[in-house]
Coordinates of C-alpha atoms and ligand atoms in Angstrom, one line a residue:
Chain E
M1 CA -81.2 -12.1 -62.2
T2 CA -78.7 -9.5 -60.9
A3 CA -76.1 -9.9 -63.7
P4 CA -74.9 -6.4 -64.8
N5 CA -75.9 -5.4 -68.3
P6 CA -73.2 -6.0 -70.9
E7 CA -72.8 -2.4 -72.0
G8 CA -72.1 -1.2 -68.5
L9 CA -75.1 1.2 -68.5
R10 CA -75.7 3.2 -65.4
L11 CA -78.5 5.3 -64.1
Q12 CA -77.2 8.8 -63.2
V13 CA -78.7 12.1 -62.2
D14 CA -77.8 15.7 -62.9
M15 CA -78.3 17.2 -59.5
I16 CA -78.5 20.7 -60.9
K17 CA -81.5 19.8 -63.0
C18 CA -83.2 17.6 -60.4
V19 CA -86.0 19.3 -58.4
G20 CA -86.7 16.4 -56.1
H21 CA -90.0 14.9 -55.1
A22 CA -89.5 11.9 -56.9
S23 CA -91.2 10.1 -59.7
C24 CA -87.9 8.2 -60.2
F25 CA -88.2 6.8 -56.7
E26 CA -91.7 5.6 -57.4
L27 CA -90.7 4.0 -60.8
L28 CA -87.5 2.5 -59.7
P29 CA -87.3 1.9 -56.0
E30 CA -84.7 -0.9 -56.6
R31 CA -82.1 1.8 -57.5
V32 CA -83.5 5.0 -56.0
S33 CA -84.1 6.0 -52.4
L34 CA -84.8 9.5 -51.1
D35 CA -82.9 11.6 -48.7
E36 CA -84.6 13.6 -45.9
W37 CA -85.1 16.6 -48.3
G38 CA -86.8 14.5 -51.0
F39 CA -83.8 14.3 -53.4
P40 CA -83.0 11.0 -55.0
I41 CA -80.0 8.9 -53.8
I42 CA -79.2 6.8 -56.9
E43 CA -77.3 3.6 -57.0
T44 CA -74.9 4.3 -59.9
D45 CA -73.2 1.0 -60.3
P46 CA -74.0 -0.7 -63.7
L47 CA -77.6 -1.7 -63.9
P48 CA -78.6 -5.3 -63.8
Q49 CA -80.0 -6.3 -67.2
H50 CA -83.5 -6.8 -66.0
L51 CA -83.7 -3.2 -64.7
V52 CA -82.4 -1.4 -67.9
A53 CA -85.9 -1.0 -69.4
H54 CA -87.3 0.2 -66.1
A55 CA -84.5 2.7 -65.7
R56 CA -85.2 4.1 -69.2
R57 CA -88.8 4.5 -68.2
A58 CA -87.8 6.5 -65.2
V59 CA -85.5 8.6 -67.4
A60 CA -88.5 9.4 -69.7
A61 CA -90.7 10.3 -66.8
C62 CA -88.4 12.7 -65.1
P63 CA -90.0 16.2 -65.5
T64 CA -86.7 18.1 -65.7
L65 CA -84.7 15.6 -67.9
A66 CA -82.3 15.2 -65.0
L67 CA -81.8 11.5 -65.4
R68 CA -79.9 9.5 -68.0
V69 CA -78.9 6.0 -68.7
D70 CA -75.4 5.7 -70.2
G71 CA -72.0 4.2 -69.7
K72 CA -70.3 7.4 -68.8
V73 CA -69.1 8.0 -65.3
A74 CA -70.0 11.5 -64.3
R75 CA -67.4 12.1 -61.6
V76 CA -63.8 10.8 -61.3
R77 CA -62.9 10.9 -57.6
Chain X
M1 CA -35.4 16.1 -48.5
T2 CA -36.8 18.8 -46.2
I3 CA -35.3 22.1 -47.0
M4 CA -37.3 25.1 -46.4
L5 CA -36.6 28.7 -46.9
E6 CA -38.7 31.7 -46.3
R7 CA -39.7 33.9 -49.1
G8 CA -37.4 36.6 -47.8
A9 CA -34.3 34.4 -48.4
R10 CA -33.9 35.4 -52.0
Q11 CA -31.1 34.0 -54.2
G12 CA -31.7 36.2 -57.3
G13 CA -29.5 36.7 -60.2
Q14 CA -28.1 33.1 -60.5
G15 CA -29.1 32.6 -64.0
R16 CA -29.0 29.0 -65.0
Q17 CA -27.2 27.6 -61.9
R18 CA -30.5 26.6 -60.4
R19 CA -29.8 23.0 -61.3
Q20 CA -29.4 21.7 -57.7
G21 CA -31.9 20.3 -55.2
T22 CA -32.3 23.5 -53.2
L23 CA -35.3 25.5 -52.3
P24 CA -36.8 28.0 -53.0
R25 CA -37.5 27.2 -56.6
L26 CA -40.7 29.2 -57.2
L27 CA -40.1 32.2 -55.0
A28 CA -36.5 32.9 -56.1
G29 CA -37.1 35.1 -59.1
G30 CA -38.2 38.7 -59.5
R31 CA -41.5 40.5 -59.9
K32 CA -40.3 42.3 -63.1
L33 CA -39.5 40.6 -66.4
P34 CA -35.7 41.4 -66.5
E35 CA -35.2 40.1 -63.0
H36 CA -37.2 37.0 -63.8
R37 CA -35.2 36.3 -67.0
A38 CA -32.0 36.8 -65.1
T39 CA -33.0 34.2 -62.6
Y40 CA -34.8 31.6 -64.8
G41 CA -33.5 32.4 -68.3
Q42 CA -35.6 32.6 -71.5
I43 CA -38.8 30.7 -71.9
P44 CA -37.7 27.4 -73.5
L45 CA -40.2 27.4 -76.4
R46 CA -37.5 26.8 -79.0
R47 CA -36.4 23.5 -77.4
F48 CA -40.0 22.2 -77.7
A49 CA -40.7 23.6 -81.2
G50 CA -43.1 21.9 -83.5
E51 CA -45.4 18.9 -83.1
D52 CA -42.6 16.6 -81.9
G53 CA -41.5 19.3 -79.4
R54 CA -45.0 19.7 -78.2
R55 CA -45.2 15.9 -77.5
M56 CA -41.8 16.0 -75.8
L57 CA -43.0 18.7 -73.5
V58 CA -46.1 16.7 -72.4
R59 CA -43.8 13.7 -71.9
A60 CA -41.4 15.8 -69.7
I61 CA -44.3 17.0 -67.5
T62 CA -45.6 13.4 -67.2
E63 CA -42.1 12.0 -66.4
A64 CA -41.7 14.8 -63.8
G65 CA -44.7 13.4 -62.0
L66 CA -46.2 16.9 -61.5
R67 CA -49.5 16.9 -59.7
G68 CA -52.0 19.7 -59.6
R69 CA -51.6 22.2 -56.8
G70 CA -55.2 23.4 -56.9
G71 CA -56.4 20.8 -54.4
A72 CA -57.0 17.5 -56.0
G73 CA -53.4 16.6 -56.9
F74 CA -54.4 15.2 -60.3
P75 CA -51.4 14.3 -62.5
T76 CA -50.9 17.3 -64.8
G77 CA -49.3 15.3 -67.7
R78 CA -52.3 13.0 -67.9
K79 CA -54.7 16.0 -68.0
M80 CA -52.6 17.6 -70.8
T81 CA -52.6 14.4 -72.8
S82 CA -56.4 14.2 -72.6
V83 CA -56.9 17.8 -73.6
A84 CA -54.5 17.5 -76.5
A85 CA -56.3 14.5 -77.8
G86 CA -59.5 16.4 -78.4
A87 CA -60.8 17.2 -81.9
K88 CA -60.9 20.9 -81.5
R89 CA -58.1 23.4 -80.7
P90 CA -57.8 23.5 -76.9
V91 CA -57.9 26.5 -74.5
V92 CA -56.0 27.0 -71.3
I93 CA -57.3 28.5 -68.1
A94 CA -54.8 29.6 -65.4
N95 CA -56.7 29.3 -62.1
G96 CA -55.4 32.0 -59.8
C97 CA -58.7 32.7 -57.9
E98 CA -57.6 31.1 -54.7
S99 CA -61.0 31.4 -53.0
E100 CA -59.7 29.3 -50.1
P101 CA -59.6 31.7 -47.1
A102 CA -56.8 29.7 -45.3
S103 CA -54.5 30.0 -48.4
R104 CA -52.7 32.9 -49.9
K105 CA -49.9 31.1 -51.7
D106 CA -51.3 31.7 -55.2
K107 CA -51.7 35.4 -54.5
M108 CA -48.1 35.5 -53.2
L109 CA -46.8 33.6 -56.2
M110 CA -48.6 35.9 -58.7
A111 CA -47.2 38.9 -56.8
C112 CA -43.6 37.7 -56.4
A113 CA -43.2 35.6 -59.6
P114 CA -45.9 36.6 -62.1
H115 CA -43.7 35.8 -65.1
L116 CA -43.0 32.3 -63.9
V117 CA -46.8 31.7 -63.9
L118 CA -47.2 33.3 -67.3
D119 CA -44.2 31.4 -68.8
G120 CA -45.9 28.2 -67.5
A121 CA -49.2 29.1 -69.0
V122 CA -47.5 29.8 -72.4
L123 CA -45.7 26.5 -72.2
A124 CA -48.9 24.6 -71.1
A125 CA -50.7 26.2 -74.1
H126 CA -48.0 25.0 -76.4
A127 CA -48.0 21.5 -74.8
V128 CA -51.7 21.1 -75.6
G129 CA -51.8 23.1 -78.8
A130 CA -53.8 26.0 -77.4
D131 CA -53.6 29.6 -78.7
R132 CA -55.7 31.3 -76.0
V133 CA -55.0 31.6 -72.2
Y134 CA -57.6 32.8 -69.8
V135 CA -56.1 34.0 -66.5
C136 CA -58.7 33.8 -63.8
V137 CA -58.3 35.8 -60.6
E138 CA -60.4 37.2 -57.9
R139 CA -62.4 40.3 -58.6
G140 CA -62.0 43.4 -56.5
T141 CA -58.3 43.1 -56.0
S142 CA -55.4 44.7 -57.9
I143 CA -54.0 41.3 -59.1
A144 CA -55.7 41.4 -62.5
D145 CA -54.5 44.9 -63.2
R146 CA -51.0 44.1 -62.2
L147 CA -50.9 40.9 -64.3
E148 CA -52.3 42.9 -67.3
R149 CA -49.4 45.4 -66.9
E150 CA -46.8 42.5 -66.8
I151 CA -48.4 40.8 -69.8
A152 CA -48.0 44.1 -71.8
H153 CA -44.2 43.7 -71.4
R154 CA -44.2 40.3 -72.9
D155 CA -44.3 39.0 -76.4
D156 CA -46.0 35.6 -76.4
P157 CA -47.5 33.4 -79.1
V158 CA -50.8 33.2 -77.3
R159 CA -53.8 35.6 -76.8
W160 CA -54.3 36.6 -73.2
K161 CA -57.5 37.3 -71.5
L162 CA -57.8 38.4 -67.8
V163 CA -61.1 37.2 -66.2
R164 CA -62.2 38.8 -62.9
V165 CA -64.1 36.1 -61.1
P166 CA -66.8 36.7 -58.4
R167 CA -65.5 36.3 -54.9
R168 CA -67.4 33.1 -54.1
Y169 CA -65.8 30.0 -52.8
V170 CA -67.2 27.8 -55.6
S171 CA -66.7 30.2 -58.5
S172 CA -63.1 29.0 -58.8
E173 CA -64.2 25.4 -59.3
E174 CA -63.2 24.5 -62.9
S175 CA -66.6 24.1 -64.5
A176 CA -67.7 27.4 -62.8
L177 CA -64.8 29.2 -64.6
V178 CA -65.8 27.7 -67.9
H179 CA -69.5 28.7 -67.2
L180 CA -68.4 32.2 -66.3
I181 CA -66.3 32.6 -69.5
N182 CA -69.0 31.1 -71.7
D183 CA -72.2 32.5 -70.2
G184 CA -71.2 35.1 -67.6
D185 CA -72.5 32.8 -64.8
G186 CA -69.9 31.8 -62.1
R187 CA -71.7 28.7 -60.8
P188 CA -70.4 25.2 -61.3
M189 CA -72.0 23.0 -64.0
A190 CA -72.9 19.3 -64.0
A191 CA -70.6 16.7 -65.6
P192 CA -70.4 15.3 -68.2
P193 CA -68.9 16.9 -70.1
R194 CA -66.0 17.9 -68.0
P195 CA -63.9 20.9 -69.1
F196 CA -61.1 18.8 -70.4
E197 CA -63.6 17.3 -72.9
K198 CA -65.7 20.3 -73.7
G199 CA -65.1 23.6 -72.0
V200 CA -64.6 27.2 -73.2
A201 CA -66.5 27.7 -76.5
G202 CA -67.0 23.9 -76.6
R203 CA -63.3 23.3 -76.8
P204 CA -61.1 20.9 -74.7
T205 CA -60.0 23.1 -71.8
L206 CA -57.0 22.7 -69.6
V207 CA -57.7 24.2 -66.2
D208 CA -54.5 24.4 -64.1
N209 CA -53.8 26.1 -60.9
V210 CA -51.3 28.9 -61.2
E211 CA -48.7 27.2 -59.0
T212 CA -49.0 24.1 -61.2
L213 CA -48.2 26.2 -64.2
A214 CA -45.2 27.7 -62.5
H215 CA -43.9 24.2 -62.0
V216 CA -44.5 23.5 -65.7
A217 CA -42.2 26.4 -66.5
L218 CA -39.5 25.0 -64.2
I219 CA -39.8 21.5 -65.6
A220 CA -39.5 22.8 -69.2
G221 CA -36.4 24.8 -68.2
Y222 CA -34.6 22.3 -66.0
G223 CA -36.0 18.9 -66.8
P224 CA -38.0 16.1 -65.0
G225 CA -34.8 14.8 -63.3
W226 CA -34.1 18.1 -61.7
F227 CA -37.8 18.4 -60.7
R228 CA -37.6 15.0 -58.9
E229 CA -34.6 16.0 -56.8
V230 CA -37.0 17.0 -54.1
G231 CA -40.3 15.6 -52.9
T232 CA -41.4 12.0 -52.8
R233 CA -41.6 9.4 -55.6
N234 CA -45.3 9.9 -56.0
D235 CA -45.4 13.6 -55.3
P236 CA -42.2 15.1 -56.6
G237 CA -41.1 18.7 -56.7
S238 CA -41.6 21.5 -54.2
T239 CA -44.9 22.8 -53.2
L240 CA -46.3 26.0 -51.6
V241 CA -48.1 25.9 -48.3
T242 CA -49.7 28.7 -46.3
V243 CA -49.1 28.3 -42.6
G244 CA -51.2 30.2 -40.2
G245 CA -52.8 30.1 -36.7
A246 CA -50.7 29.8 -33.5
V247 CA -47.2 29.8 -35.1
A248 CA -44.5 32.5 -34.6
R249 CA -44.1 33.3 -38.3
P250 CA -47.3 32.7 -40.3
N251 CA -46.4 32.9 -44.0
V252 CA -46.2 31.1 -47.3
Y253 CA -43.4 28.5 -47.4
E254 CA -42.1 26.4 -50.1
I255 CA -41.6 22.8 -48.9
A256 CA -40.8 19.4 -50.3
P257 CA -43.6 16.9 -50.1
G258 CA -42.8 14.2 -47.5
M259 CA -42.0 16.8 -44.9
R260 CA -43.5 16.0 -41.6
L261 CA -46.3 18.1 -40.2
G262 CA -44.3 19.0 -37.1
E263 CA -41.4 20.1 -39.2
V264 CA -43.7 22.4 -41.1
I265 CA -44.9 24.0 -37.9
E266 CA -41.3 24.3 -36.7
A267 CA -40.3 25.9 -40.0
A268 CA -43.0 28.5 -39.4
G269 CA -41.3 29.5 -36.2
G270 CA -42.9 26.9 -34.0
A271 CA -46.0 27.1 -31.9
V272 CA -46.5 30.2 -29.8
E273 CA -48.8 28.3 -27.4
P274 CA -49.7 24.6 -27.0
I275 CA -51.3 23.3 -30.1
G276 CA -54.3 20.9 -29.9
A277 CA -54.7 20.1 -33.6
V278 CA -53.7 21.3 -37.0
L279 CA -56.0 21.8 -40.0
V280 CA -54.2 20.5 -43.1
G281 CA -55.5 21.2 -46.7
G282 CA -57.7 24.2 -46.2
Y283 CA -61.4 24.1 -45.7
F284 CA -61.8 20.9 -47.8
G285 CA -59.1 19.4 -45.5
T286 CA -58.8 17.4 -42.3
W287 CA -58.0 18.1 -38.7
V288 CA -54.9 16.3 -37.4
P289 CA -54.6 15.8 -33.6
M290 CA -51.4 17.1 -32.0
P291 CA -49.0 16.0 -30.8
D292 CA -50.0 12.6 -32.3
G293 CA -49.9 13.9 -35.8
W294 CA -46.4 15.5 -35.5
G295 CA -44.7 12.8 -37.7
L296 CA -47.4 12.7 -40.4
P297 CA -45.7 13.1 -43.8
L298 CA -47.5 15.7 -45.9
S299 CA -48.1 15.3 -49.6
H300 CA -50.9 15.2 -52.2
D301 CA -51.4 11.5 -51.4
R302 CA -54.0 10.8 -48.7
T303 CA -52.3 9.5 -45.5
G304 CA -53.1 8.9 -41.9
P305 CA -56.3 7.6 -40.3
L306 CA -58.3 10.6 -41.7
G307 CA -57.0 10.6 -45.2
T308 CA -55.0 13.8 -44.8
S309 CA -53.6 15.5 -47.8
L310 CA -51.9 18.8 -48.6
G311 CA -54.9 19.8 -50.8
S312 CA -54.7 23.5 -51.5
G313 CA -51.8 23.8 -49.0
G314 CA -53.6 25.7 -46.3
I315 CA -52.3 24.7 -42.8
V316 CA -53.6 26.2 -39.6
A317 CA -52.4 25.5 -36.1
L318 CA -55.2 25.5 -33.5
P319 CA -54.3 26.3 -29.9
A320 CA -55.2 23.6 -27.4
Q321 CA -57.3 26.2 -25.6
S322 CA -59.5 26.8 -28.7
C323 CA -62.6 24.8 -29.5
G324 CA -62.1 22.8 -32.7
L325 CA -65.8 22.0 -32.9
A326 CA -66.8 25.7 -32.7
E327 CA -64.2 26.6 -35.3
T328 CA -65.5 23.8 -37.6
A329 CA -69.1 24.8 -37.1
R330 CA -68.3 28.4 -38.1
V331 CA -66.4 27.3 -41.3
V332 CA -69.0 24.8 -42.3
R333 CA -71.6 27.5 -41.9
Y334 CA -69.5 29.7 -44.2
L335 CA -69.2 26.8 -46.8
A336 CA -73.0 26.3 -46.6
E337 CA -73.5 30.0 -47.3
E338 CA -71.1 29.7 -50.3
S339 CA -73.1 26.9 -51.9
A340 CA -74.3 27.7 -55.4
Q341 CA -77.8 26.5 -54.2
Q342 CA -78.2 24.4 -57.3
C343 CA -78.2 20.8 -55.9
G344 CA -80.6 19.7 -53.3
P345 CA -78.1 17.8 -51.1
C346 CA -75.7 20.8 -51.0
M347 CA -78.4 23.4 -50.7
F348 CA -80.3 21.8 -47.8
G349 CA -77.7 19.4 -46.5
L350 CA -74.8 21.8 -45.8
P351 CA -76.9 24.2 -43.7
A352 CA -78.4 21.3 -41.8
I353 CA -74.9 19.9 -41.1
A354 CA -73.7 23.3 -40.0
T355 CA -76.7 23.7 -37.6
D356 CA -76.0 20.2 -36.1
L357 CA -72.3 21.0 -35.7
A358 CA -73.2 24.3 -33.9
A359 CA -75.4 22.3 -31.6
V360 CA -72.5 19.9 -30.8
A361 CA -70.1 22.8 -30.3
Y362 CA -72.4 25.0 -28.1
G363 CA -73.6 22.3 -25.8
R364 CA -77.1 21.7 -27.1
C365 CA -76.0 18.3 -28.1
D366 CA -77.5 14.9 -27.5
P367 CA -76.9 11.4 -28.9
A368 CA -79.7 11.9 -31.5
T369 CA -78.0 15.1 -32.8
R370 CA -74.8 13.3 -33.2
Q371 CA -76.4 10.4 -35.0
R372 CA -78.3 12.6 -37.3
L373 CA -75.1 14.5 -38.1
T374 CA -73.3 11.4 -39.0
R375 CA -76.2 10.2 -41.2
R376 CA -76.5 13.6 -42.9
M377 CA -72.8 13.8 -43.7
A378 CA -72.8 10.3 -45.3
Q379 CA -75.9 11.3 -47.3
V380 CA -74.5 14.6 -48.7
K381 CA -71.1 13.3 -49.7
G382 CA -70.6 12.8 -53.4
R383 CA -74.1 14.0 -54.3
G384 CA -73.4 17.5 -55.6
A385 CA -72.6 18.5 -59.2
C386 CA -69.3 19.7 -57.9
R387 CA -67.1 18.5 -55.0
H388 CA -68.2 21.3 -52.6
P389 CA -70.3 19.1 -50.4
D390 CA -67.5 16.4 -50.3
G391 CA -65.0 18.9 -49.1
A392 CA -67.3 20.4 -46.4
T393 CA -68.2 16.9 -45.1
R394 CA -64.6 15.8 -45.1
L395 CA -63.8 18.7 -42.8
A396 CA -66.7 18.0 -40.5
T397 CA -66.1 14.3 -40.4
S398 CA -62.5 14.8 -39.3
A399 CA -63.6 17.3 -36.7
L400 CA -65.9 14.7 -35.1
A401 CA -63.0 12.2 -35.0
T402 CA -60.2 14.5 -33.9
F403 CA -62.3 16.3 -31.3
A404 CA -64.1 13.2 -30.2
D405 CA -63.3 13.8 -26.5
D406 CA -64.7 17.3 -26.8
V407 CA -67.9 15.9 -28.3
E408 CA -68.3 13.7 -25.3
T409 CA -67.7 16.6 -22.9
H410 CA -70.2 18.8 -24.8
M411 CA -72.7 15.9 -24.8
D412 CA -72.5 15.8 -21.0
G413 CA -73.7 19.3 -21.0
W414 CA -70.4 21.0 -20.6
T415 CA -69.4 23.8 -22.9
C416 CA -65.7 24.4 -22.8
T417 CA -64.2 27.8 -22.4
G418 CA -62.8 27.4 -25.9
V419 CA -66.0 28.5 -27.6
S420 CA -65.6 32.0 -26.3
R421 CA -62.0 32.5 -27.6
D422 CA -61.5 34.5 -30.8
P423 CA -61.8 32.4 -33.9
V424 CA -58.5 31.1 -35.4
L425 CA -59.7 30.0 -38.8
P426 CA -59.8 33.0 -41.1
L427 CA -63.0 33.9 -43.0
P428 CA -63.3 36.6 -45.6
D429 CA -64.8 39.9 -44.5
R430 CA -68.5 40.1 -45.5
R431 CA -67.7 43.1 -47.6
H432 CA -65.3 41.1 -49.7
R433 CA -67.8 38.4 -50.5
D434 CA -69.8 38.9 -53.7
R435 CA -73.5 38.0 -53.7
S436 CA -73.9 37.9 -57.4
W437 CA -72.7 35.1 -59.7
K438 CA -72.2 37.3 -62.7
Ligands
FMN501 C1 -65.6 24.4 -54.6 C2 -64.2 24.3 -55.3 C3 -63.4 25.4 -55.3 C4 -62.2 25.4 -55.9 N1 -61.4 26.5 -55.9 C5 -60.1 26.4 -56.5 C6 -59.3 27.6 -56.4 O1 -59.6 28.6 -55.8 N2 -58.1 27.5 -57.1 C7 -57.7 26.4 -57.8 O2 -56.6 26.3 -58.3 N3 -58.5 25.3 -57.8 C8 -59.7 25.3 -57.2 N4 -60.5 24.2 -57.3 C9 -60.0 23.0 -58.1 C10 -60.4 23.3 -59.5 O3 -61.7 22.8 -59.8 C11 -59.4 22.5 -60.5 O4 -59.4 21.2 -60.1 C12 -58.0 23.0 -60.4 O5 -58.0 24.4 -60.7 C13 -57.2 22.2 -61.4 O6 -55.9 22.7 -61.4 P1 -54.7 21.7 -60.9 O7 -54.8 20.4 -61.6 O8 -53.5 22.4 -61.3 O9 -54.8 21.5 -59.4 C14 -61.7 24.2 -56.6 C15 -62.6 23.1 -56.6 C16 -63.8 23.1 -55.9 C17 -64.6 21.8 -55.9
SF4_502 S1 -87.8 12.4 -61.3 FE1 -86.1 13.7 -62.0 S2 -86.5 15.7 -60.9 FE2 -87.7 14.1 -59.9 S3 -86.4 13.4 -58.2 FE3 -86.0 12.0 -59.9 S4 -84.3 12.9 -61.0 FE4 -85.1 14.5 -59.7
SF4_503 S1 -72.7 20.9 -55.2 FE1 -73.3 22.8 -54.3 S2 -71.7 24.2 -54.9 FE2 -71.5 22.4 -56.2 S3 -72.9 22.9 -58.0 FE3 -74.2 21.8 -56.6 S4 -75.1 23.5 -55.3 FE4 -73.4 24.4 -56.4

């Protein structure tokens, strides 16, 4: 069940757009937890295939369009 | 190779003889264009003429192994290659803001060798095919005016624009500079896209530190082999450091990476009182315990148990009598105040961490505070749009490790006398900190 999706899609958040308090956490607790200030801590490794559709639903539900599902890595560290 | 000379030890007027592995390289020239040309010669644009020449120049920078001097140590040739590969005509930003309070090497370089920086910017623009260079410097100083006057004496194939950047710690981050130039807002932006993909006016944008650009000029003039005569295999060339704190001769020094921390302290005249620790890499850096850390080789590669790197080159020697926890609490409070307040973890996390650190430093510390502090640092790291929270938590994490004995003492309810000493780590005067982001 946990095989990563073949396209390497990841759930990522734009922290500048995110306002916290957390519909993504409710929709996708498998990949999202909350910090003590109510902001999402997102698991950004490639999504398992069975969660891709759920992740897209969380993206659609985010009120500030802060979430995305794509193959790009936001930060090179 | 560990040669070091002070800025005062000038060797001007040697023309092209600078082909040996001696230092200084960067601070050997003159402030004015004629002196500069006498020391370093003409800008070698002809040698790299045309599309083939442009590629040759990028190859030379890559072979030289030059790494960014703005903090992260990213390979400059690789960044140039990405920028040049974009579809649109690129833009160059010379980052001379130096918002780091523990560093003044960029300001010194721009004052002592402005034309080396400008030559480097012209060459970098040629290397990526750019026709515009934005020179970004701190607002409210005379640097921009002086550079503008020097630029007026030059005849370059680029259009120059001086940008006066708000005096905020994070406004000199690369996406913040792009944001300021595009929209007049000096706050960092979220990635993607990163500036090298889509920056000023939507064009691929090469953001390089001004010292990096000065090295570009030297490599173009003297070649990658010459560049590699000093430094380490992974981190070649010379590099500027700002040494401060309890040393006899606080100043900017040009050193070769690989030099040991203790040797750097000695080169700055040695300690004027017993030193307990040294901060390496400015306020995104790490505390190194002394004398244990004496032999630590400094470069842009992370080394030692705390992942120490030269970073922005700020080095501060802390007297054993001072309290490293109090010093760190004060600087982390400053960094928290300097947050652009855009990302939750940075906006709420950094002040919370600063408050916990102050509790540890001033003896209102218990095991729960320390636990919470450790948890908060792990939570904040890597979660901002820019690396501001990562830098602040790196500093705080290294303080807890290096001053672990002090933490224990403070937890037992003892406050050491160090907290009442005058602070050693420099912070900008409040009057010199802008409130606005415009
Ligand atoms: C909060 C923050 C502040 C920064 N301030 C500076 C600065 O004052 N000067 C600088 O050259 N780079 C600064 N940087 C790094 C720049 O974002 C960028 O990486 C650098 O200018 C690239 O040049 P380099 O590759 O030559 O090092 C800062 C980064 C962050 C995260
Ligand atoms: S739903 Fe959007 S705004 Fe809300 S916490 Fe998640 S990412 Fe942030
Ligand atoms: S991490 Fe902090 S400083 Fe960086 S963009 Fe977000 S709020 Fe601003």
